[in-house]
Amino acid sequence: MQFNVNDIDLAILVENMPDLILYLDMDKKLLSFNAGGMRFLKIIGCDNPVPGDEVLKYYTKEKQYYLKRQLNELVEGNVFSFEDSFHHDSRIFHFDISLY
C-alpha cells in the first residue's frame, strides 16, 4: 500500500501533537498555538491566550532580553534550543524548547 501524505489532515495532526507549537509573528506576538502550546502558555501565566498576546512578557526581563536576541537571529535561518523551568500549581515544569 502506497502512503500519500496529501491524505493526512496536517492541521489535525499538529493540533493533537503532545509537543507545544506556538507561531509568533515578526514582532514576537502570538499568532496561533496547538493544545500543547495552550498548556505551556497557561503554565507560564498566560491564562487566556489569544492571537496578538506578547508571550515574552511572561518571562523575566533577563530571559526576555535573551529570547528577543535569539528570536531576531531566526530571521537569518538560525535555530536554537534551550531548557527552561516554570513553577505552576506547586509543581515545577521543565521544558526543552527549540525555536525555528
XYZ file of C-alpha atoms in Angstrom:
100
model
C 0.000 0.000 0.000
C 1.437 3.348 -1.011
C 1.387 6.132 1.561
C 0.275 9.552 0.344
C 0.978 12.453 2.729
C -1.712 14.500 0.977
C -4.323 12.247 2.572
C -3.402 13.441 6.065
C -5.091 16.469 7.552
C -1.980 18.197 8.912
C -3.990 20.650 10.973
C -5.485 17.783 12.997
C -2.047 16.199 13.341
C -0.471 19.403 14.666
C -3.374 20.142 16.994
C -3.164 16.731 18.620
C 0.613 16.524 18.991
C 1.775 16.441 22.617
C 4.561 18.869 21.699
C 3.910 22.544 22.175
C 3.721 24.562 18.999
C 3.489 28.343 19.037
C 3.512 30.540 15.965
C 4.795 34.074 16.527
C 4.853 36.979 14.103
C 7.916 39.135 13.393
C 7.026 41.334 16.397
C 7.125 38.215 18.620
C 3.365 38.310 19.176
C 1.283 35.166 19.273
C -0.383 34.143 16.010
C -1.680 30.682 16.925
C -0.908 27.602 19.008
C -1.859 23.961 19.394
C -3.212 22.212 22.507
C 0.337 21.661 23.812
C 1.041 25.347 23.280
C -2.103 26.215 25.248
C -0.907 24.096 28.180
C 2.524 25.764 28.055
C 1.029 29.269 27.893
C -1.112 28.561 30.954
C 1.899 27.214 32.851
C 3.891 30.397 32.186
C 0.978 32.563 33.361
C -0.950 33.398 30.201
C -4.321 32.078 31.395
C -6.448 33.125 28.428
C -4.102 33.325 25.409
C -5.343 34.964 22.231
C -3.611 35.931 18.995
C -1.723 39.187 19.468
C -0.558 38.386 23.008
C 3.032 39.198 23.840
C 4.232 35.818 25.084
C 7.634 37.121 26.163
C 6.087 39.369 28.832
C 5.584 36.258 30.974
C 9.352 35.796 31.196
C 11.738 37.664 33.488
C 13.415 40.744 31.995
C 16.698 38.835 31.719
C 15.067 35.957 29.821
C 13.138 38.410 27.641
C 16.382 40.043 26.557
C 17.995 36.676 25.793
C 14.965 35.341 23.892
C 14.467 38.525 21.859
C 18.097 38.391 20.790
C 17.790 34.719 19.817
C 14.450 35.211 18.051
C 15.952 38.001 15.963
C 18.560 35.533 14.709
C 15.855 33.186 13.437
C 15.399 35.574 10.516
C 18.928 34.593 9.459
C 17.880 30.942 9.368
C 19.490 30.038 12.680
C 17.845 27.555 15.022
C 18.434 27.422 18.748
C 17.390 25.301 21.706
C 17.316 25.950 25.422
C 15.948 24.452 28.604
C 13.648 26.301 30.964
C 11.622 25.611 34.101
C 8.418 27.176 35.392
C 6.536 26.881 38.692
C 2.798 26.321 38.363
C 0.272 24.891 40.856
C 3.026 23.952 43.331
C 4.812 21.943 40.633
C 7.898 22.561 38.538
C 7.637 22.010 34.792
C 10.803 21.543 32.741
C 10.860 22.284 29.023
C 13.348 21.620 26.266
C 12.447 24.299 23.723
C 13.622 24.564 20.115
C 12.891 27.668 18.092
C 12.747 27.679 14.308
